[in-house]
Tab-separated table of C-alpha atoms in Angstrom:
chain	number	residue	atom	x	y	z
A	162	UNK	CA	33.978	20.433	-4.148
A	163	UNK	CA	31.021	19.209	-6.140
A	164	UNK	CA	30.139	15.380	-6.352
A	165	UNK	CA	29.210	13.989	-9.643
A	166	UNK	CA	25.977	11.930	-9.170
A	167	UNK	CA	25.313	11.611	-13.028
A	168	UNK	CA	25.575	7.683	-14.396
A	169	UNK	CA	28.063	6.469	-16.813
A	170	UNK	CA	26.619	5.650	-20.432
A	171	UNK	CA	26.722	1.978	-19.367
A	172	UNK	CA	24.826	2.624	-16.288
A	173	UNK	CA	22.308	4.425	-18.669
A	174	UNK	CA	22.318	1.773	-20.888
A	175	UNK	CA	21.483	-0.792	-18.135
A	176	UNK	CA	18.532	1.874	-16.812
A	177	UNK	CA	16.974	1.330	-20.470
A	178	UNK	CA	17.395	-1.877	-20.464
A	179	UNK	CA	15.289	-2.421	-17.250
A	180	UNK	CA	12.677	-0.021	-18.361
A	181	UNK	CA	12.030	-1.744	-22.068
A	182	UNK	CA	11.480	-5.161	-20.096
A	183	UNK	CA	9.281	-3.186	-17.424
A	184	UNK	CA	7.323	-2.042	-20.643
A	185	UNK	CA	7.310	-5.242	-22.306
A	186	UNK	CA	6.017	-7.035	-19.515
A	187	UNK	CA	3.475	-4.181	-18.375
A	188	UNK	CA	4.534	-3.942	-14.713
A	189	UNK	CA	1.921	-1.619	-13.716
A	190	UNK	CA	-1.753	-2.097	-12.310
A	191	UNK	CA	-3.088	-5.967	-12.387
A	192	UNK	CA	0.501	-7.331	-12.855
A	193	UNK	CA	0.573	-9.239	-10.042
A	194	UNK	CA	-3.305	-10.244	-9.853
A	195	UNK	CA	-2.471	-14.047	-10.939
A	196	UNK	CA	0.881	-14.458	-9.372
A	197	UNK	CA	3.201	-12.544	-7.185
A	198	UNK	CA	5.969	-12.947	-9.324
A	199	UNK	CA	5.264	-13.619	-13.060
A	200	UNK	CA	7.867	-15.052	-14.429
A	201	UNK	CA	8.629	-14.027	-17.456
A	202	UNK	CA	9.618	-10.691	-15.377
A	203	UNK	CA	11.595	-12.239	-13.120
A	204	UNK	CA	14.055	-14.370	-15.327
A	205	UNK	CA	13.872	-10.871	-17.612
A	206	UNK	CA	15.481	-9.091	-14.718
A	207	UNK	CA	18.000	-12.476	-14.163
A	208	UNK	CA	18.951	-12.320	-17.675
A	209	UNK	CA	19.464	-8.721	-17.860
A	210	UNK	CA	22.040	-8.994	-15.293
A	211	UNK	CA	20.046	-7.521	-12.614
A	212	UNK	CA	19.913	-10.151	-9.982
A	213	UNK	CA	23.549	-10.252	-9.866
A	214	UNK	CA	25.117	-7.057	-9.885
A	215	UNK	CA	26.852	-6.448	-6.956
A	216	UNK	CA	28.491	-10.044	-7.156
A	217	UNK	CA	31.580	-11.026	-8.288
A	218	UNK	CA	30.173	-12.606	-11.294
A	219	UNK	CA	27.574	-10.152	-12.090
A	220	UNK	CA	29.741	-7.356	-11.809
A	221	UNK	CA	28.676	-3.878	-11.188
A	222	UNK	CA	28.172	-2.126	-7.554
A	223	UNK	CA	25.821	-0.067	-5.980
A	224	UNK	CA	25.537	2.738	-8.766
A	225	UNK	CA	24.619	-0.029	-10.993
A	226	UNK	CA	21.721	-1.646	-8.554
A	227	UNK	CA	20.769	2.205	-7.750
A	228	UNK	CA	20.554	3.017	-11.669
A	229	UNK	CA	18.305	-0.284	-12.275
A	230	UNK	CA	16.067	-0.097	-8.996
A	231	UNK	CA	15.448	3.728	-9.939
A	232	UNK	CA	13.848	2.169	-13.373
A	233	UNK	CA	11.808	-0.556	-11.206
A	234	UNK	CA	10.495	2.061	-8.851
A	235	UNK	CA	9.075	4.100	-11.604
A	236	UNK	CA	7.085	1.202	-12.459
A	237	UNK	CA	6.126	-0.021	-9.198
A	238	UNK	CA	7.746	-3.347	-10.229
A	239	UNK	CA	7.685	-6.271	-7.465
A	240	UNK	CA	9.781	-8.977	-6.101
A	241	UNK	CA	12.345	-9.503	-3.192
A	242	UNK	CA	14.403	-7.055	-5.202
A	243	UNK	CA	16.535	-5.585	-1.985
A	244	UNK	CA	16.876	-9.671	-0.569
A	245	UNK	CA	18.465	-10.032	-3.783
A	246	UNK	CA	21.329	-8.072	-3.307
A	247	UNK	CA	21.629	-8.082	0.156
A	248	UNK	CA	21.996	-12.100	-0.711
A	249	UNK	CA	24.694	-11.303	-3.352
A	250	UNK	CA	26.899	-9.263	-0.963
A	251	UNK	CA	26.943	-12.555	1.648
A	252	UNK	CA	26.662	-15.761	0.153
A	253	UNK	CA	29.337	-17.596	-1.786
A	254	UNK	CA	29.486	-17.421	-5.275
A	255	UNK	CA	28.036	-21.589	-5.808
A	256	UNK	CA	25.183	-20.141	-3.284
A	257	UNK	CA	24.381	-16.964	-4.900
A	258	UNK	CA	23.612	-18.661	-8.858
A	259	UNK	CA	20.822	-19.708	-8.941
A	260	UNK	CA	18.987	-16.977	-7.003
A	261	UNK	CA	21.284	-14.574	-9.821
A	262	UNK	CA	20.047	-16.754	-12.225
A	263	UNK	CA	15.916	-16.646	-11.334
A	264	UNK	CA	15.494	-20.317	-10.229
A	265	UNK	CA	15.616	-19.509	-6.418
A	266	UNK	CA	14.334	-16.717	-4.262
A	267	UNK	CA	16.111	-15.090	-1.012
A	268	UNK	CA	14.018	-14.031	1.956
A	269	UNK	CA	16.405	-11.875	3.680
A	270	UNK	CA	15.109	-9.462	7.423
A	271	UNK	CA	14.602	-10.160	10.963
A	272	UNK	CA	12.028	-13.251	12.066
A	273	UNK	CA	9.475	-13.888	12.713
A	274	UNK	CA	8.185	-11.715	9.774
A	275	UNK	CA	10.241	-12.270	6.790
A	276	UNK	CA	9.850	-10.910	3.259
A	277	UNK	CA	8.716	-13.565	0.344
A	278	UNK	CA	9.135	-16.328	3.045
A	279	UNK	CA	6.227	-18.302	1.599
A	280	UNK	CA	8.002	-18.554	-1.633
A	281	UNK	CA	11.655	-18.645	-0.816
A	282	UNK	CA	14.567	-21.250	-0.822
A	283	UNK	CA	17.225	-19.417	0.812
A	284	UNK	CA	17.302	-17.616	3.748
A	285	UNK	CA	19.428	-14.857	5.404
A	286	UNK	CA	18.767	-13.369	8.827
A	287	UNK	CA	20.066	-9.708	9.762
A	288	UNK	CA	20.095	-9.311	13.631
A	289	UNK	CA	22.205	-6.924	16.112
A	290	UNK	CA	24.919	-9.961	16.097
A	291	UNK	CA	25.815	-9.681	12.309
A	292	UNK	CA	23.946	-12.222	9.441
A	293	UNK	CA	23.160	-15.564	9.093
A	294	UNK	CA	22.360	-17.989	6.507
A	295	UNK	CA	19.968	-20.148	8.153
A	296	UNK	CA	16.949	-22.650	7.153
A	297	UNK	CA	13.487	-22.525	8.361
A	298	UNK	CA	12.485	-25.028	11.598
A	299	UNK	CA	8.973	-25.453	9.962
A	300	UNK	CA	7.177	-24.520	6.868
A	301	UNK	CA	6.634	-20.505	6.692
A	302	UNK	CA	2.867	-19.129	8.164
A	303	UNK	CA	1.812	-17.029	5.222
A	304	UNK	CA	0.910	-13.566	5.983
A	305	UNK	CA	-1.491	-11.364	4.042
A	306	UNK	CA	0.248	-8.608	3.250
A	307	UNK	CA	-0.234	-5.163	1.709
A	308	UNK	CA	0.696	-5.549	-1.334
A	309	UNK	CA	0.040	-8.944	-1.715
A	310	UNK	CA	3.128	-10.393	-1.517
A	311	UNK	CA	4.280	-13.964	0.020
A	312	UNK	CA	5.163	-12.779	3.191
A	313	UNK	CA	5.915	-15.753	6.355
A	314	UNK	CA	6.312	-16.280	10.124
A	315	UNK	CA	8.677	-17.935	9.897
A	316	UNK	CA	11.484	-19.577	13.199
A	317	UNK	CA	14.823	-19.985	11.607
A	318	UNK	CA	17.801	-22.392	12.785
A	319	UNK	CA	20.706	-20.428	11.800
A	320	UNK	CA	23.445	-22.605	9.713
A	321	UNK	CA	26.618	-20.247	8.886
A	322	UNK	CA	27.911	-16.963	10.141
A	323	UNK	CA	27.741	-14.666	7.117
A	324	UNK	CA	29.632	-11.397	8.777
A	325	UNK	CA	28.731	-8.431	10.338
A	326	UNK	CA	26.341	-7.608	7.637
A	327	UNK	CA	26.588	-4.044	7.741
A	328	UNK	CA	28.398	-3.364	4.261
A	329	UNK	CA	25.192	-5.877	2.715
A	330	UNK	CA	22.793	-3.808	4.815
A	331	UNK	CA	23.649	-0.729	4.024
A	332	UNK	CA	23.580	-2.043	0.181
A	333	UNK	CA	20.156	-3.005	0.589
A	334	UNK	CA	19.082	0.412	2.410
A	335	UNK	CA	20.870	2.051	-0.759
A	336	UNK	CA	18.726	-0.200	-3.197
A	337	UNK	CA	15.793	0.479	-1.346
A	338	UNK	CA	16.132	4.122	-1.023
A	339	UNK	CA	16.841	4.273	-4.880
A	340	UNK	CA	13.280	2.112	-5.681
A	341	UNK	CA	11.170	4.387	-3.218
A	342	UNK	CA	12.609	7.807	-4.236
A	343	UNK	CA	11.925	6.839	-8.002
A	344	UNK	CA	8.111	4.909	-7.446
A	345	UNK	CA	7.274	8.384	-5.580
A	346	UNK	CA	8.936	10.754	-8.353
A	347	UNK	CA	6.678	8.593	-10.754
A	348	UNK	CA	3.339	9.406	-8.251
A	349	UNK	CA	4.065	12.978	-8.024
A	350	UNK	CA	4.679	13.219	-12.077
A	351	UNK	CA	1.619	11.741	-12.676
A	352	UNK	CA	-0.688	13.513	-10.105
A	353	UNK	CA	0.536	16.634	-11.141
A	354	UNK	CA	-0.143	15.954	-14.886
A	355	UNK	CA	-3.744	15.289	-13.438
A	356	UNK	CA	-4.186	18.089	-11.363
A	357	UNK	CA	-3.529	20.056	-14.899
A	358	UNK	CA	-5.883	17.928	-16.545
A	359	UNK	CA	-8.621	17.625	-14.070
A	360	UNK	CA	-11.157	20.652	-14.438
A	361	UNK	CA	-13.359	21.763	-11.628
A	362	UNK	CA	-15.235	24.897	-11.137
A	363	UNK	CA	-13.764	25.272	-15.027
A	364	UNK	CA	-10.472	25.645	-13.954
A	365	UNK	CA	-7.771	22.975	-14.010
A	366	UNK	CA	-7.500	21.686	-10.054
A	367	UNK	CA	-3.885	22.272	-10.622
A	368	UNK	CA	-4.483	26.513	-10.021
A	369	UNK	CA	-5.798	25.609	-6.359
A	370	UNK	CA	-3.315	25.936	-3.499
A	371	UNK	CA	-4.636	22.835	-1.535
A	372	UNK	CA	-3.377	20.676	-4.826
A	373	UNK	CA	-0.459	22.343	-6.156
A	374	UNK	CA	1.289	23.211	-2.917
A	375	UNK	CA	1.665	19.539	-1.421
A	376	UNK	CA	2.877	18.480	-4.623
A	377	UNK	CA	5.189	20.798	-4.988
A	378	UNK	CA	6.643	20.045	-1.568
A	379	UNK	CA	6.561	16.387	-2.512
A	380	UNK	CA	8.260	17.275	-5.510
A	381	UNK	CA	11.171	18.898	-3.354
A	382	UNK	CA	11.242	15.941	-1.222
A	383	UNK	CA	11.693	13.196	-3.846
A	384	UNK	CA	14.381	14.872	-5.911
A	385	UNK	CA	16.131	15.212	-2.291
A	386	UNK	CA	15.579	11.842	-1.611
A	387	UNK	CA	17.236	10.804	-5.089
A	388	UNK	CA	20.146	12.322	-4.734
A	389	UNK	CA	20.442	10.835	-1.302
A	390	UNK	CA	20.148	7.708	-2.451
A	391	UNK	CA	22.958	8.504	-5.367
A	392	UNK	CA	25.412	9.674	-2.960
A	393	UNK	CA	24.872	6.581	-0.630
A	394	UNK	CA	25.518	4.530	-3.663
A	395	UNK	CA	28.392	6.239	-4.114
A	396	UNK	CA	29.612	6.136	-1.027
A	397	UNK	CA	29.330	2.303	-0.585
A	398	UNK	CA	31.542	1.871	-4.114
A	399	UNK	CA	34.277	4.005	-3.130
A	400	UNK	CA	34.577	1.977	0.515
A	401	UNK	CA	33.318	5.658	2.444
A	402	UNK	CA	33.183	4.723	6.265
A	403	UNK	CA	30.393	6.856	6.138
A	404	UNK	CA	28.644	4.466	3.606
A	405	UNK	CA	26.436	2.895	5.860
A	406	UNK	CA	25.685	6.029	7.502
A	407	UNK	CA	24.967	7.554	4.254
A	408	UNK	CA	22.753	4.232	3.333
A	409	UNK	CA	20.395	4.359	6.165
A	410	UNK	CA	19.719	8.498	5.832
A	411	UNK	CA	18.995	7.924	2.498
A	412	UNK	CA	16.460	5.078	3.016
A	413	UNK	CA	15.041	7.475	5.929
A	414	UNK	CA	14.635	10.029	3.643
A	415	UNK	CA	13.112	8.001	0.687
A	416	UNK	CA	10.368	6.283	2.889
A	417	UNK	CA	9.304	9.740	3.842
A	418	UNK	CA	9.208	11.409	0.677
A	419	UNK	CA	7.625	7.764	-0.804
A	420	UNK	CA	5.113	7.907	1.962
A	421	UNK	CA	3.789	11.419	1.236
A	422	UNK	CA	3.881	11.026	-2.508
A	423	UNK	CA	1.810	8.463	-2.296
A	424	UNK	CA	-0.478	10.132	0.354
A	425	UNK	CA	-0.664	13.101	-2.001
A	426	UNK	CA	-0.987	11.553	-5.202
A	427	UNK	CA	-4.129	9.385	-3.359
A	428	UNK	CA	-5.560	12.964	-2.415
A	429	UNK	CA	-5.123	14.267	-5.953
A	430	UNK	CA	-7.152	11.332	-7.718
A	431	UNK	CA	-9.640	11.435	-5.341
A	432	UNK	CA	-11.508	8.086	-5.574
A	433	UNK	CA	-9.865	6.752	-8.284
A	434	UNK	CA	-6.629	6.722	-6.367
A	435	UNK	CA	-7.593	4.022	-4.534
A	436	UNK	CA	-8.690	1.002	-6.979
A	437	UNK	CA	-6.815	-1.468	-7.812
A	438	UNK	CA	-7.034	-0.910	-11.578
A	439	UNK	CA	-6.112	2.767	-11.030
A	440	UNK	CA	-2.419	4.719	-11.594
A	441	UNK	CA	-1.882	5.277	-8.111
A	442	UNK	CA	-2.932	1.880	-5.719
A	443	UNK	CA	0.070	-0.502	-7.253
A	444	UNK	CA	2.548	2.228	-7.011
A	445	UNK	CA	1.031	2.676	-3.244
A	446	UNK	CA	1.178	-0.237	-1.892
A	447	UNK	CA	4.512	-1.409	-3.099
A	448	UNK	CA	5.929	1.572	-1.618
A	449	UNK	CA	4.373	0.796	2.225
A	450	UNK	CA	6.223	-3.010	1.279
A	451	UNK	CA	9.091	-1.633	0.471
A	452	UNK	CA	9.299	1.014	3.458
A	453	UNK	CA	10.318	-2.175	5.724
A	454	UNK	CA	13.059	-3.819	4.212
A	455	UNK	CA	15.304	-5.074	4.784
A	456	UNK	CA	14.998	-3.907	8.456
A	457	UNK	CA	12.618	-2.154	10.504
A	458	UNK	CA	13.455	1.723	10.153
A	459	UNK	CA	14.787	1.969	13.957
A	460	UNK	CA	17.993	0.087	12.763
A	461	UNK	CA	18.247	2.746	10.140
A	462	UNK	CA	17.822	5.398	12.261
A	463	UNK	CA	20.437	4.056	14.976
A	464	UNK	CA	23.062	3.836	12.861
A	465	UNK	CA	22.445	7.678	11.933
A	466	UNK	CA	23.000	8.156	15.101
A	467	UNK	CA	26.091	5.468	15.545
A	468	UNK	CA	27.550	7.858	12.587
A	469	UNK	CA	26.711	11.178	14.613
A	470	UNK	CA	28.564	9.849	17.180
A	471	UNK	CA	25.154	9.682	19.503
């Protein structure tokens, strides 16, 4: 029996949506050189809908944050996009507005290190014992961070049970996987239009083995990982007890396939690959941000093994 991963026309709809503002706003290189956030993205996204789908007053599920985050990986877009909905699946409705609505951020992941703690108002810990809404004991330590976002040290004083977490989690590893499968689809589409651009030795470098074979593989590997990440999505809207499972193989899968796009796309430019103002760095670097939320990748991989029965 064959599993229809194609999204509705509204789900469409919404991916276009999220791309024209991507467009609009220019998410790519230098987007974030003045400010981590700019806003004019971020209450874009809030008033597309975006930053609540997933809630009860947003509406939507997991197709509809995979169909949007797919659109924001393909521009390397940033913010504490997989907080966001991680957030939305725990906190009360009265909690959740005004992060849906733009005015608030969520840091949500395991202290000390906690994602966009240096610019958050709410925050949500995910631990072994389930999740917590809690509030910091002193003023986040920024952290330099790879791709330059506000990053904290941050000790917490937990303030309300929030559940087990593992429904939000595996939302969040769903979201994430989405993101990283479509930033490195984006990497390998435009290395490979490079490597048929490029000449050397008056060919294109796209005839040599050394180029074409890796991204062919990585081409194999991403369109893997997207489906992976559809089915997970999937899986957490029609209540699967494999959902959270299917979440964390799919984020497994995408940070792998994300890692080694972006590896082989950096190998394909050559030098330019690596500045700033180039196609590849801001793609790059979100993707090796991204790769550790919402938690480190041995949670993921023990509840692959929790679903093997290991």
């Amino acid at each position: 029996m064959g599993l229809d991963l194609a999204y509705s026309v509204e789900q469409q709809e919404l991916a276009r949506s999220v791309d024209g503002l991507c467009r609009r706003c220019g998410t790519g290189a230098g987007f974030t050189d003045s400010e981590p956030l700019p806003q004019k993205y971020w209450s874009g996204l809030a008033d597309l809908g975006v930053l609540a789908l997933g809630t009860a007053d947003g509406g939507g599920g997991s197709l509809e944050i995979a169909a949007a985050m797919e659109q924001l990986g393909a521009h390397g877009a940033p913010g504490p996009l997989v907080g966001t909905f991680v957030a939305g699946a725990l906190l009360d409705p009265s909690e959740m507005e005004p992060i849906a609505e733009g005015r608030q951020l969520a840091s949500v992941g395991q202290p000390p290190l906690m994602p966009w703690a240096a610019a958050a108002e709410v925050f949500i810990e995910l631990s072994s014992e389930g999740a917590w809404l809690c509030e910091p004991a002193t003023a986040p330590e920024p952290v330099e961070t790879t791709a330059g976002e506000p990053w904290g040290r941050a000790e917490l004083q937990r303030l309300r049970h929030l559940g087990d977490g593992i429904s939000a989690a595996a939302l969040g590893e769903a979201a994430a996987a989405a993101y990283l499968a479509s930033a490195a689809g984006h990497l390998v589409d435009i290395a490979s239009q490079y490597a048929k651009d490029r000449v050397q030795f008056n060919r294109p470098i796209a005839t040599f083995q050394a180029i074409s074979h890796p991204l062919a593989s990585c081409s194999v590997s991403v369109t893997a990982s997207r489906i992976m990440a559809r089915e997970a999505a999937s899986a957490i809207d029609n209540r699967d007890p494999d959902a959270p499972a299917a979440a964390a193989r799919a984020r497994l899968s995408a940070v792998a396939s994300a890692t080694a796009a972006a590896y082989q796309a950096h190998q394909t430019f050559g030098a330019i690959g690596f500045t700033i103002e180039g196609p590849v760095a801001h793609v790059s670097l979100r993707i090796r941000q991204l790769s550790l939320q919402p938690l480190p990748q041995a949670a993921a991989r023990t509840r692959v093994l929790q679903g093997l029965g290991v």
